[in-house]
């Protein structure tokens, strides 16, 4: 659906689509009314909701629109939920003299109850880390959760350690993507602390931004991996953009070196790997890294390399 949906007309439209299974909201700049979300949740077939970054609830911080639900958990049977905030909200707030913290509160007031309410049915989740209390989320059972994508930025250091607990409660992850802005006082937080803590035999896709080369996840993941991305988020070059200085202030951006990439890949057995993305700073091991890539992955069909020159 494009634009802010009117609850009455939207409900009539749903009545004409009894087999509808997924709804995607785009360009709803004023936010999708919760009455519309409730209509989707009542629909007998809809199990997937997606909100594009131009359809978040940040605008509710500056309006009198009543926010529902007020309770901590809003029980529902959704299997997939994807919610994207505007990625440069701090820079936008600085430019427009707004308070991005109020926006976070407005978004979280609706998003958190939805996520907590689907803990028994969720298969796939994607959301900004700063909006959801990850420690409380990790206390809930997630028996069906297989795909987890975290975006945004950490609001405090304890959130990073909560990711470890959250991954640990996933019984058989299929896809993990942790692209969250890291704090200067907590760079390269590990996803797994112990190699035997989580079953990763079914993991097919792994995306990590500014990863720790010694993360235990690189020991247990690999044999079923088809997609591996060791990248940067925010992009490493953003640190040179004046327009984004307010956004990256306080963030760590510890890019991998060629040597660290080689150390990670050498620890992993990935006979099924089809796509590989690496973002790194070149050093004396770059040639050895490239030789390893060309010889170790017989099924590799896509290779994406972002190389930054050595710092003087």
PDB file of C-alpha atoms in Angstrom:
ATOM      1  CA  UNK A   1       0.000   0.000   0.000  1.00  0.00           C
ATOM      2  CA  UNK A   2       1.370   3.404  -1.023  1.00  0.00           C
ATOM      3  CA  UNK A   3       0.512   6.411   1.136  1.00  0.00           C
ATOM      4  CA  UNK A   4      -1.207   6.710   4.508  1.00  0.00           C
ATOM      5  CA  UNK A   5      -4.103   4.234   4.406  1.00  0.00           C
ATOM      6  CA  UNK A   6      -7.579   5.322   5.427  1.00  0.00           C
ATOM      7  CA  UNK A   7      -8.909   2.711   7.879  1.00  0.00           C
ATOM      8  CA  UNK A   8     -12.405   2.536   6.373  1.00  0.00           C
ATOM      9  CA  UNK A   9     -11.348   2.145   2.745  1.00  0.00           C
ATOM     10  CA  UNK A  10      -8.481  -0.154   3.713  1.00  0.00           C
ATOM     11  CA  UNK A  11     -10.853  -2.468   5.565  1.00  0.00           C
ATOM     12  CA  UNK A  12     -13.140  -2.662   2.531  1.00  0.00           C
ATOM     13  CA  UNK A  13     -10.141  -3.505   0.378  1.00  0.00           C
ATOM     14  CA  UNK A  14      -9.114  -6.328   2.691  1.00  0.00           C
ATOM     15  CA  UNK A  15     -12.608  -7.802   2.471  1.00  0.00           C
ATOM     16  CA  UNK A  16     -12.096  -8.165  -1.274  1.00  0.00           C
ATOM     17  CA  UNK A  17      -8.790 -10.024  -0.793  1.00  0.00           C
ATOM     18  CA  UNK A  18      -9.530 -13.076   1.353  1.00  0.00           C
ATOM     19  CA  UNK A  19      -6.339 -14.875   0.249  1.00  0.00           C
ATOM     20  CA  UNK A  20      -3.991 -11.950   0.973  1.00  0.00           C
ATOM     21  CA  UNK A  21      -0.963 -13.092   2.986  1.00  0.00           C
ATOM     22  CA  UNK A  22       1.420 -10.112   3.120  1.00  0.00           C
ATOM     23  CA  UNK A  23       1.083  -6.321   3.275  1.00  0.00           C
ATOM     24  CA  UNK A  24       3.858  -3.807   2.552  1.00  0.00           C
ATOM     25  CA  UNK A  25       3.423  -0.138   3.489  1.00  0.00           C
ATOM     26  CA  UNK A  26       5.343   2.523   1.540  1.00  0.00           C
ATOM     27  CA  UNK A  27       5.344   6.341   1.567  1.00  0.00           C
ATOM     28  CA  UNK A  28       3.105   6.580   4.618  1.00  0.00           C
ATOM     29  CA  UNK A  29       5.092   9.524   5.970  1.00  0.00           C
ATOM     30  CA  UNK A  30       2.566  10.333   8.701  1.00  0.00           C
ATOM     31  CA  UNK A  31       2.670   6.749   9.953  1.00  0.00           C
ATOM     32  CA  UNK A  32       0.341   3.812   9.371  1.00  0.00           C
ATOM     33  CA  UNK A  33      -2.699   4.170  11.697  1.00  0.00           C
ATOM     34  CA  UNK A  34      -2.781   1.397  14.257  1.00  0.00           C
ATOM     35  CA  UNK A  35      -6.406   0.752  13.316  1.00  0.00           C
ATOM     36  CA  UNK A  36      -5.066  -0.382   9.942  1.00  0.00           C
ATOM     37  CA  UNK A  37      -2.500  -2.632  11.614  1.00  0.00           C
ATOM     38  CA  UNK A  38      -5.293  -4.177  13.695  1.00  0.00           C
ATOM     39  CA  UNK A  39      -7.297  -4.847  10.536  1.00  0.00           C
ATOM     40  CA  UNK A  40      -4.325  -6.736   9.130  1.00  0.00           C
ATOM     41  CA  UNK A  41      -3.963  -8.734  12.337  1.00  0.00           C
ATOM     42  CA  UNK A  42      -7.646  -9.714  12.226  1.00  0.00           C
ATOM     43  CA  UNK A  43      -7.403 -10.889   8.619  1.00  0.00           C
ATOM     44  CA  UNK A  44      -7.486 -14.712   8.552  1.00  0.00           C
ATOM     45  CA  UNK A  45      -4.564 -15.085   6.118  1.00  0.00           C
ATOM     46  CA  UNK A  46      -2.188 -12.159   6.632  1.00  0.00           C
ATOM     47  CA  UNK A  47       0.978 -13.305   8.402  1.00  0.00           C
ATOM     48  CA  UNK A  48       3.489 -10.749   7.120  1.00  0.00           C
ATOM     49  CA  UNK A  49       3.734  -6.964   7.604  1.00  0.00           C
ATOM     50  CA  UNK A  50       6.487  -4.711   6.251  1.00  0.00           C
ATOM     51  CA  UNK A  51       7.008  -1.004   6.876  1.00  0.00           C
ATOM     52  CA  UNK A  52       9.436   0.858   4.612  1.00  0.00           C
ATOM     53  CA  UNK A  53      11.653   3.579   6.098  1.00  0.00           C
ATOM     54  CA  UNK A  54       9.287   6.205   4.682  1.00  0.00           C
ATOM     55  CA  UNK A  55       6.396   4.586   6.561  1.00  0.00           C
ATOM     56  CA  UNK A  56       7.711   4.563  10.123  1.00  0.00           C
ATOM     57  CA  UNK A  57       5.958   6.021  13.154  1.00  0.00           C
ATOM     58  CA  UNK A  58       8.496   8.765  13.943  1.00  0.00           C
ATOM     59  CA  UNK A  59       6.039  11.513  12.922  1.00  0.00           C
ATOM     60  CA  UNK A  60       3.802  10.496  15.823  1.00  0.00           C
ATOM     61  CA  UNK A  61       6.283  12.184  18.168  1.00  0.00           C
ATOM     62  CA  UNK A  62       4.978  15.553  16.961  1.00  0.00           C
ATOM     63  CA  UNK A  63       1.236  14.870  16.678  1.00  0.00           C
ATOM     64  CA  UNK A  64      -1.662  14.181  19.005  1.00  0.00           C
ATOM     65  CA  UNK A  65      -2.433  10.845  17.349  1.00  0.00           C
ATOM     66  CA  UNK A  66      -3.262   8.319  20.086  1.00  0.00           C
ATOM     67  CA  UNK A  67      -0.691   5.557  20.231  1.00  0.00           C
ATOM     68  CA  UNK A  68      -1.911   2.036  20.607  1.00  0.00           C
ATOM     69  CA  UNK A  69      -1.258  -0.352  22.108  1.00  0.00           C
ATOM     70  CA  UNK A  70      -0.273   0.974  25.517  1.00  0.00           C
ATOM     71  CA  UNK A  71       0.413  -2.489  26.934  1.00  0.00           C
ATOM     72  CA  UNK A  72       3.846  -4.123  26.764  1.00  0.00           C
ATOM     73  CA  UNK A  73       2.683  -6.975  24.545  1.00  0.00           C
ATOM     74  CA  UNK A  74       0.013  -7.042  21.841  1.00  0.00           C
ATOM     75  CA  UNK A  75      -0.652 -10.752  21.133  1.00  0.00           C
ATOM     76  CA  UNK A  76      -0.836 -11.634  17.455  1.00  0.00           C
ATOM     77  CA  UNK A  77      -0.025 -14.486  15.082  1.00  0.00           C
ATOM     78  CA  UNK A  78       2.292 -12.696  12.658  1.00  0.00           C
ATOM     79  CA  UNK A  79       5.122 -14.793  11.256  1.00  0.00           C
ATOM     80  CA  UNK A  80       7.080 -12.014   9.577  1.00  0.00           C
ATOM     81  CA  UNK A  81       7.581  -8.382  10.578  1.00  0.00           C
ATOM     82  CA  UNK A  82       9.951  -5.947   8.915  1.00  0.00           C
ATOM     83  CA  UNK A  83      10.222  -2.375  10.185  1.00  0.00           C
ATOM     84  CA  UNK A  84      12.717   0.176   8.873  1.00  0.00           C
ATOM     85  CA  UNK A  85      13.359   3.553  10.476  1.00  0.00           C
ATOM     86  CA  UNK A  86      14.828   6.467   8.584  1.00  0.00           C
ATOM     87  CA  UNK A  87      18.572   5.592   8.701  1.00  0.00           C
ATOM     88  CA  UNK A  88      19.874   9.130   9.289  1.00  0.00           C
ATOM     89  CA  UNK A  89      17.349  10.320  11.861  1.00  0.00           C
ATOM     90  CA  UNK A  90      19.962  11.995  14.095  1.00  0.00           C
ATOM     91  CA  UNK A  91      21.317  14.073  11.206  1.00  0.00           C
ATOM     92  CA  UNK A  92      17.755  14.913  10.148  1.00  0.00           C
ATOM     93  CA  UNK A  93      16.808  15.922  13.682  1.00  0.00           C
ATOM     94  CA  UNK A  94      19.905  18.108  13.973  1.00  0.00           C
ATOM     95  CA  UNK A  95      19.139  19.847  10.684  1.00  0.00           C
ATOM     96  CA  UNK A  96      15.435  20.365  11.457  1.00  0.00           C
ATOM     97  CA  UNK A  97      15.950  21.104  15.185  1.00  0.00           C
ATOM     98  CA  UNK A  98      13.922  18.075  16.241  1.00  0.00           C
ATOM     99  CA  UNK A  99      14.406  15.544  19.030  1.00  0.00           C
ATOM    100  CA  UNK A 100      15.202  12.110  17.630  1.00  0.00           C
ATOM    101  CA  UNK A 101      14.786  10.566  21.109  1.00  0.00           C
ATOM    102  CA  UNK A 102      11.102  11.510  21.074  1.00  0.00           C
ATOM    103  CA  UNK A 103      10.854   9.825  17.688  1.00  0.00           C
ATOM    104  CA  UNK A 104      12.407   6.657  19.104  1.00  0.00           C
ATOM    105  CA  UNK A 105       9.856   6.631  21.932  1.00  0.00           C
ATOM    106  CA  UNK A 106       6.954   7.095  19.510  1.00  0.00           C
ATOM    107  CA  UNK A 107       8.133   4.280  17.250  1.00  0.00           C
ATOM    108  CA  UNK A 108       8.910   1.912  20.110  1.00  0.00           C
ATOM    109  CA  UNK A 109       5.498   2.468  21.723  1.00  0.00           C
ATOM    110  CA  UNK A 110       3.891   0.572  18.839  1.00  0.00           C
ATOM    111  CA  UNK A 111       6.685  -1.621  17.506  1.00  0.00           C
ATOM    112  CA  UNK A 112       7.739  -3.258  20.785  1.00  0.00           C
ATOM    113  CA  UNK A 113       4.266  -4.601  21.734  1.00  0.00           C
ATOM    114  CA  UNK A 114       3.850  -6.007  18.218  1.00  0.00           C
ATOM    115  CA  UNK A 115       7.192  -7.812  18.363  1.00  0.00           C
ATOM    116  CA  UNK A 116       6.718  -9.102  21.905  1.00  0.00           C
ATOM    117  CA  UNK A 117       3.211 -10.246  21.006  1.00  0.00           C
ATOM    118  CA  UNK A 118       4.429 -12.471  18.167  1.00  0.00           C
ATOM    119  CA  UNK A 119       7.155 -14.327  20.077  1.00  0.00           C
ATOM    120  CA  UNK A 120       5.427 -17.697  19.676  1.00  0.00           C
ATOM    121  CA  UNK A 121       4.693 -17.333  15.960  1.00  0.00           C
ATOM    122  CA  UNK A 122       7.586 -15.224  14.611  1.00  0.00           C
ATOM    123  CA  UNK A 123       9.714 -16.790  11.878  1.00  0.00           C
ATOM    124  CA  UNK A 124      11.377 -13.636  10.527  1.00  0.00           C
ATOM    125  CA  UNK A 125      12.089 -10.301  12.237  1.00  0.00           C
ATOM    126  CA  UNK A 126      13.817  -7.148  11.025  1.00  0.00           C
ATOM    127  CA  UNK A 127      13.960  -3.969  13.121  1.00  0.00           C
ATOM    128  CA  UNK A 128      16.251  -1.196  14.437  1.00  0.00           C
ATOM    129  CA  UNK A 129      18.092  -2.301  17.576  1.00  0.00           C
ATOM    130  CA  UNK A 130      17.689   1.009  19.391  1.00  0.00           C
ATOM    131  CA  UNK A 131      13.889   0.730  19.416  1.00  0.00           C
ATOM    132  CA  UNK A 132      13.530  -2.635  21.135  1.00  0.00           C
ATOM    133  CA  UNK A 133      14.736  -3.720  24.607  1.00  0.00           C
ATOM    134  CA  UNK A 134      16.800  -6.673  23.428  1.00  0.00           C
ATOM    135  CA  UNK A 135      17.468  -8.015  26.936  1.00  0.00           C
ATOM    136  CA  UNK A 136      13.738  -8.320  27.646  1.00  0.00           C
ATOM    137  CA  UNK A 137      13.195  -9.778  24.219  1.00  0.00           C
ATOM    138  CA  UNK A 138      15.787 -12.484  24.941  1.00  0.00           C
ATOM    139  CA  UNK A 139      13.833 -13.521  28.048  1.00  0.00           C
ATOM    140  CA  UNK A 140      10.914 -14.670  25.883  1.00  0.00           C
ATOM    141  CA  UNK A 141      10.768 -18.002  24.027  1.00  0.00           C
ATOM    142  CA  UNK A 142      11.096 -17.742  20.244  1.00  0.00           C
ATOM    143  CA  UNK A 143      10.506 -21.350  19.142  1.00  0.00           C
ATOM    144  CA  UNK A 144      10.014 -20.607  15.425  1.00  0.00           C
ATOM    145  CA  UNK A 145      12.382 -17.664  14.867  1.00  0.00           C
ATOM    146  CA  UNK A 146      14.817 -18.463  12.057  1.00  0.00           C
ATOM    147  CA  UNK A 147      15.619 -15.125  10.403  1.00  0.00           C
ATOM    148  CA  UNK A 148      16.830 -12.122  12.405  1.00  0.00           C
ATOM    149  CA  UNK A 149      17.932  -8.760  11.005  1.00  0.00           C
ATOM    150  CA  UNK A 150      19.060  -5.956  13.299  1.00  0.00           C
ATOM    151  CA  UNK A 151      19.689  -2.474  11.929  1.00  0.00           C
ATOM    152  CA  UNK A 152      20.041   1.043  13.362  1.00  0.00           C
ATOM    153  CA  UNK A 153      22.516   1.765  16.154  1.00  0.00           C
ATOM    154  CA  UNK A 154      23.104   0.662  19.713  1.00  0.00           C
ATOM    155  CA  UNK A 155      21.805   3.183  22.233  1.00  0.00           C
ATOM    156  CA  UNK A 156      23.992   1.810  25.046  1.00  0.00           C
ATOM    157  CA  UNK A 157      26.725  -0.809  25.436  1.00  0.00           C
ATOM    158  CA  UNK A 158      24.555  -3.398  27.203  1.00  0.00           C
ATOM    159  CA  UNK A 159      22.459  -3.775  24.059  1.00  0.00           C
ATOM    160  CA  UNK A 160      25.411  -5.310  22.248  1.00  0.00           C
ATOM    161  CA  UNK A 161      25.748  -8.086  24.827  1.00  0.00           C
ATOM    162  CA  UNK A 162      21.998  -8.669  24.629  1.00  0.00           C
ATOM    163  CA  UNK A 163      22.397  -9.660  20.975  1.00  0.00           C
ATOM    164  CA  UNK A 164      24.370 -12.691  22.143  1.00  0.00           C
ATOM    165  CA  UNK A 165      21.516 -13.790  24.398  1.00  0.00           C
ATOM    166  CA  UNK A 166      18.964 -13.187  21.661  1.00  0.00           C
ATOM    167  CA  UNK A 167      20.881 -15.287  19.139  1.00  0.00           C
ATOM    168  CA  UNK A 168      21.233 -17.998  21.776  1.00  0.00           C
ATOM    169  CA  UNK A 169      17.458 -18.384  22.104  1.00  0.00           C
ATOM    170  CA  UNK A 170      17.105 -19.044  18.361  1.00  0.00           C
ATOM    171  CA  UNK A 171      16.853 -22.805  18.025  1.00  0.00           C
ATOM    172  CA  UNK A 172      17.976 -23.162  14.413  1.00  0.00           C
ATOM    173  CA  UNK A 173      18.907 -19.855  12.743  1.00  0.00           C
ATOM    174  CA  UNK A 174      18.675 -19.704   8.964  1.00  0.00           C
ATOM    175  CA  UNK A 175      19.651 -16.063   8.412  1.00  0.00           C
ATOM    176  CA  UNK A 176      21.457 -13.597  10.681  1.00  0.00           C
ATOM    177  CA  UNK A 177      22.137  -9.989   9.739  1.00  0.00           C
ATOM    178  CA  UNK A 178      23.604  -7.680  12.389  1.00  0.00           C
ATOM    179  CA  UNK A 179      24.177  -4.265  10.810  1.00  0.00           C
ATOM    180  CA  UNK A 180      24.037  -1.988  13.834  1.00  0.00           C
ATOM    181  CA  UNK A 181      26.101   1.131  14.478  1.00  0.00           C
ATOM    182  CA  UNK A 182      28.604   0.295  17.238  1.00  0.00           C
ATOM    183  CA  UNK A 183      29.513   2.564  20.139  1.00  0.00           C
ATOM    184  CA  UNK A 184      33.052   3.811  20.704  1.00  0.00           C
ATOM    185  CA  UNK A 185      33.159   2.241  24.164  1.00  0.00           C
ATOM    186  CA  UNK A 186      32.016  -1.141  22.820  1.00  0.00           C
ATOM    187  CA  UNK A 187      33.575  -1.785  19.388  1.00  0.00           C
ATOM    188  CA  UNK A 188      33.271  -5.127  17.619  1.00  0.00           C
ATOM    189  CA  UNK A 189      30.861  -6.818  20.046  1.00  0.00           C
ATOM    190  CA  UNK A 190      30.766 -10.584  19.624  1.00  0.00           C
ATOM    191  CA  UNK A 191      27.636 -12.309  18.363  1.00  0.00           C
ATOM    192  CA  UNK A 192      28.597 -15.601  20.015  1.00  0.00           C
ATOM    193  CA  UNK A 193      30.950 -15.966  22.959  1.00  0.00           C
ATOM    194  CA  UNK A 194      31.194 -19.772  22.975  1.00  0.00           C
ATOM    195  CA  UNK A 195      31.304 -22.009  19.926  1.00  0.00           C
ATOM    196  CA  UNK A 196      28.987 -24.629  21.413  1.00  0.00           C
ATOM    197  CA  UNK A 197      26.269 -22.270  22.622  1.00  0.00           C
ATOM    198  CA  UNK A 198      24.019 -22.193  19.560  1.00  0.00           C
ATOM    199  CA  UNK A 199      23.267 -24.666  16.767  1.00  0.00           C
ATOM    200  CA  UNK A 200      24.262 -23.084  13.451  1.00  0.00           C
ATOM    201  CA  UNK A 201      24.055 -26.132  11.202  1.00  0.00           C
ATOM    202  CA  UNK A 202      21.136 -24.646   9.241  1.00  0.00           C
ATOM    203  CA  UNK A 203      22.597 -21.129   8.881  1.00  0.00           C
ATOM    204  CA  UNK A 204      22.525 -20.170   5.196  1.00  0.00           C
ATOM    205  CA  UNK A 205      23.137 -16.413   5.349  1.00  0.00           C
ATOM    206  CA  UNK A 206      25.370 -14.386   7.678  1.00  0.00           C
ATOM    207  CA  UNK A 207      25.888 -10.619   7.478  1.00  0.00           C
ATOM    208  CA  UNK A 208      27.952  -8.826  10.112  1.00  0.00           C
ATOM    209  CA  UNK A 209      29.081  -5.210  10.172  1.00  0.00           C
ATOM    210  CA  UNK A 210      32.510  -4.471  11.685  1.00  0.00           C
ATOM    211  CA  UNK A 211      32.763  -8.007  13.116  1.00  0.00           C
ATOM    212  CA  UNK A 212      35.153  -9.320  15.741  1.00  0.00           C
ATOM    213  CA  UNK A 213      37.607 -11.686  13.969  1.00  0.00           C
ATOM    214  CA  UNK A 214      37.661 -13.867  17.093  1.00  0.00           C
ATOM    215  CA  UNK A 215      33.864 -14.190  17.298  1.00  0.00           C
ATOM    216  CA  UNK A 216      32.910 -17.798  18.032  1.00  0.00           C
ATOM    217  CA  UNK A 217      30.264 -17.644  15.324  1.00  0.00           C
ATOM    218  CA  UNK A 218      32.992 -18.065  12.708  1.00  0.00           C
ATOM    219  CA  UNK A 219      33.867 -21.411  14.259  1.00  0.00           C
ATOM    220  CA  UNK A 220      30.364 -22.889  14.263  1.00  0.00           C
ATOM    221  CA  UNK A 221      28.956 -21.347  11.058  1.00  0.00           C
ATOM    222  CA  UNK A 222      30.030 -22.404   7.624  1.00  0.00           C
ATOM    223  CA  UNK A 223      29.071 -25.796   6.245  1.00  0.00           C
ATOM    224  CA  UNK A 224      25.571 -24.702   5.193  1.00  0.00           C
ATOM    225  CA  UNK A 225      26.410 -21.052   4.414  1.00  0.00           C
ATOM    226  CA  UNK A 226      25.504 -19.786   0.962  1.00  0.00           C
ATOM    227  CA  UNK A 227      25.860 -16.073   1.695  1.00  0.00           C
ATOM    228  CA  UNK A 228      28.553 -14.384   3.793  1.00  0.00           C
ATOM    229  CA  UNK A 229      28.947 -10.624   4.135  1.00  0.00           C
ATOM    230  CA  UNK A 230      31.615  -9.061   6.362  1.00  0.00           C
ATOM    231  CA  UNK A 231      30.942  -5.417   5.786  1.00  0.00           C
ATOM    232  CA  UNK A 232      30.677  -1.946   7.220  1.00  0.00           C
ATOM    233  CA  UNK A 233      27.706  -0.121   8.709  1.00  0.00           C
ATOM    234  CA  UNK A 234      27.560   2.786   8.567  1.00  0.00           C
ATOM    235  CA  UNK A 235      29.655   2.759   5.426  1.00  0.00           C
ATOM    236  CA  UNK A 236      33.274   3.476   6.281  1.00  0.00           C
ATOM    237  CA  UNK A 237      33.521   6.465   3.939  1.00  0.00           C
ATOM    238  CA  UNK A 238      30.680   8.245   5.777  1.00  0.00           C
ATOM    239  CA  UNK A 239      33.171   9.385   8.413  1.00  0.00           C
ATOM    240  CA  UNK A 240      34.469  11.911   5.857  1.00  0.00           C
ATOM    241  CA  UNK A 241      31.036  13.403   5.079  1.00  0.00           C
ATOM    242  CA  UNK A 242      30.336  16.646   6.930  1.00  0.00           C
ATOM    243  CA  UNK A 243      26.578  16.169   6.524  1.00  0.00           C
ATOM    244  CA  UNK A 244      26.738  12.990   8.626  1.00  0.00           C
ATOM    245  CA  UNK A 245      29.038  14.113  11.439  1.00  0.00           C
ATOM    246  CA  UNK A 246      26.212  14.312  13.974  1.00  0.00           C
ATOM    247  CA  UNK A 247      25.089  10.826  12.974  1.00  0.00           C
ATOM    248  CA  UNK A 248      28.427   9.081  13.457  1.00  0.00           C
ATOM    249  CA  UNK A 249      29.543  10.996  16.556  1.00  0.00           C
ATOM    250  CA  UNK A 250      30.188   8.438  19.281  1.00  0.00           C
ATOM    251  CA  UNK A 251      30.229   5.497  16.862  1.00  0.00           C
ATOM    252  CA  UNK A 252      33.090   3.058  16.316  1.00  0.00           C
ATOM    253  CA  UNK A 253      33.871   2.101  12.719  1.00  0.00           C
ATOM    254  CA  UNK A 254      36.607  -0.566  13.088  1.00  0.00           C
ATOM    255  CA  UNK A 255      37.043  -1.800   9.540  1.00  0.00           C
ATOM    256  CA  UNK A 256      38.594  -5.229   9.031  1.00  0.00           C
ATOM    257  CA  UNK A 257      42.070  -5.562   7.554  1.00  0.00           C
ATOM    258  CA  UNK A 258      43.018  -8.029   4.809  1.00  0.00           C
ATOM    259  CA  UNK A 259      44.801 -10.108   7.457  1.00  0.00           C
ATOM    260  CA  UNK A 260      41.696 -10.238   9.645  1.00  0.00           C
ATOM    261  CA  UNK A 261      39.483 -11.229   6.710  1.00  0.00           C
ATOM    262  CA  UNK A 262      41.904 -14.032   5.864  1.00  0.00           C
ATOM    263  CA  UNK A 263      41.956 -15.179   9.490  1.00  0.00           C
ATOM    264  CA  UNK A 264      38.158 -15.350   9.551  1.00  0.00           C
ATOM    265  CA  UNK A 265      37.793 -17.169   6.244  1.00  0.00           C
ATOM    266  CA  UNK A 266      40.540 -19.640   7.120  1.00  0.00           C
ATOM    267  CA  UNK A 267      38.567 -20.696  10.211  1.00  0.00           C
ATOM    268  CA  UNK A 268      35.435 -21.444   8.212  1.00  0.00           C
ATOM    269  CA  UNK A 269      34.583 -24.404   6.012  1.00  0.00           C
ATOM    270  CA  UNK A 270      32.070 -23.151   3.441  1.00  0.00           C
ATOM    271  CA  UNK A 271      31.753 -25.699   0.612  1.00  0.00           C
ATOM    272  CA  UNK A 272      28.337 -24.324  -0.453  1.00  0.00           C
ATOM    273  CA  UNK A 273      29.228 -20.618  -0.480  1.00  0.00           C
ATOM    274  CA  UNK A 274      27.684 -18.787  -3.448  1.00  0.00           C
ATOM    275  CA  UNK A 275      27.993 -15.105  -2.494  1.00  0.00           C
ATOM    276  CA  UNK A 276      30.815 -13.389  -0.619  1.00  0.00           C
ATOM    277  CA  UNK A 277      31.091  -9.718   0.311  1.00  0.00           C
ATOM    278  CA  UNK A 278      34.147  -8.290   2.073  1.00  0.00           C
ATOM    279  CA  UNK A 279      34.847  -4.721   3.142  1.00  0.00           C
ATOM    280  CA  UNK A 280      38.402  -4.272   4.334  1.00  0.00           C
ATOM    281  CA  UNK A 281      41.489  -2.123   4.551  1.00  0.00           C
ATOM    282  CA  UNK A 282      44.348  -3.466   2.478  1.00  0.00           C
ATOM    283  CA  UNK A 283      47.566  -4.684   4.082  1.00  0.00           C
ATOM    284  CA  UNK A 284      50.401  -7.106   3.280  1.00  0.00           C
ATOM    285  CA  UNK A 285      48.064 -10.110   3.320  1.00  0.00           C
ATOM    286  CA  UNK A 286      45.748  -8.894   0.579  1.00  0.00           C
ATOM    287  CA  UNK A 287      47.244 -11.053  -2.166  1.00  0.00           C
ATOM    288  CA  UNK A 288      47.050 -14.122   0.057  1.00  0.00           C
ATOM    289  CA  UNK A 289      43.420 -13.262   0.822  1.00  0.00           C
ATOM    290  CA  UNK A 290      42.508 -13.057  -2.855  1.00  0.00           C
ATOM    291  CA  UNK A 291      44.279 -16.337  -3.622  1.00  0.00           C
ATOM    292  CA  UNK A 292      42.340 -18.008  -0.831  1.00  0.00           C
ATOM    293  CA  UNK A 293      39.031 -16.707  -2.206  1.00  0.00           C
ATOM    294  CA  UNK A 294      39.723 -17.964  -5.723  1.00  0.00           C
ATOM    295  CA  UNK A 295      40.643 -21.462  -4.567  1.00  0.00           C
ATOM    296  CA  UNK A 296      38.449 -22.225  -1.554  1.00  0.00           C
ATOM    297  CA  UNK A 297      34.878 -21.827  -2.832  1.00  0.00           C
ATOM    298  CA  UNK A 298      33.999 -23.948  -5.882  1.00  0.00           C
ATOM    299  CA  UNK A 299      30.379 -22.748  -6.031  1.00  0.00           C
ATOM    300  CA  UNK A 300      31.089 -19.028  -5.642  1.00  0.00           C
ATOM    301  CA  UNK A 301      28.908 -17.146  -8.139  1.00  0.00           C
ATOM    302  CA  UNK A 302      29.056 -13.592  -6.774  1.00  0.00           C
ATOM    303  CA  UNK A 303      31.993 -11.730  -5.221  1.00  0.00           C
ATOM    304  CA  UNK A 304      31.785  -8.155  -3.920  1.00  0.00           C
ATOM    305  CA  UNK A 305      34.934  -6.482  -2.590  1.00  0.00           C
ATOM    306  CA  UNK A 306      35.236  -2.992  -1.103  1.00  0.00           C
ATOM    307  CA  UNK A 307      38.906  -2.241  -0.496  1.00  0.00           C
ATOM    308  CA  UNK A 308      40.144   0.809   1.372  1.00  0.00           C
ATOM    309  CA  UNK A 309      43.771   1.844   1.052  1.00  0.00           C
ATOM    310  CA  UNK A 310      46.161   1.506   3.972  1.00  0.00           C
ATOM    311  CA  UNK A 311      46.204   4.405   6.361  1.00  0.00           C
ATOM    312  CA  UNK A 312      49.578   6.156   6.439  1.00  0.00           C
TER     313      UNK A 312
END
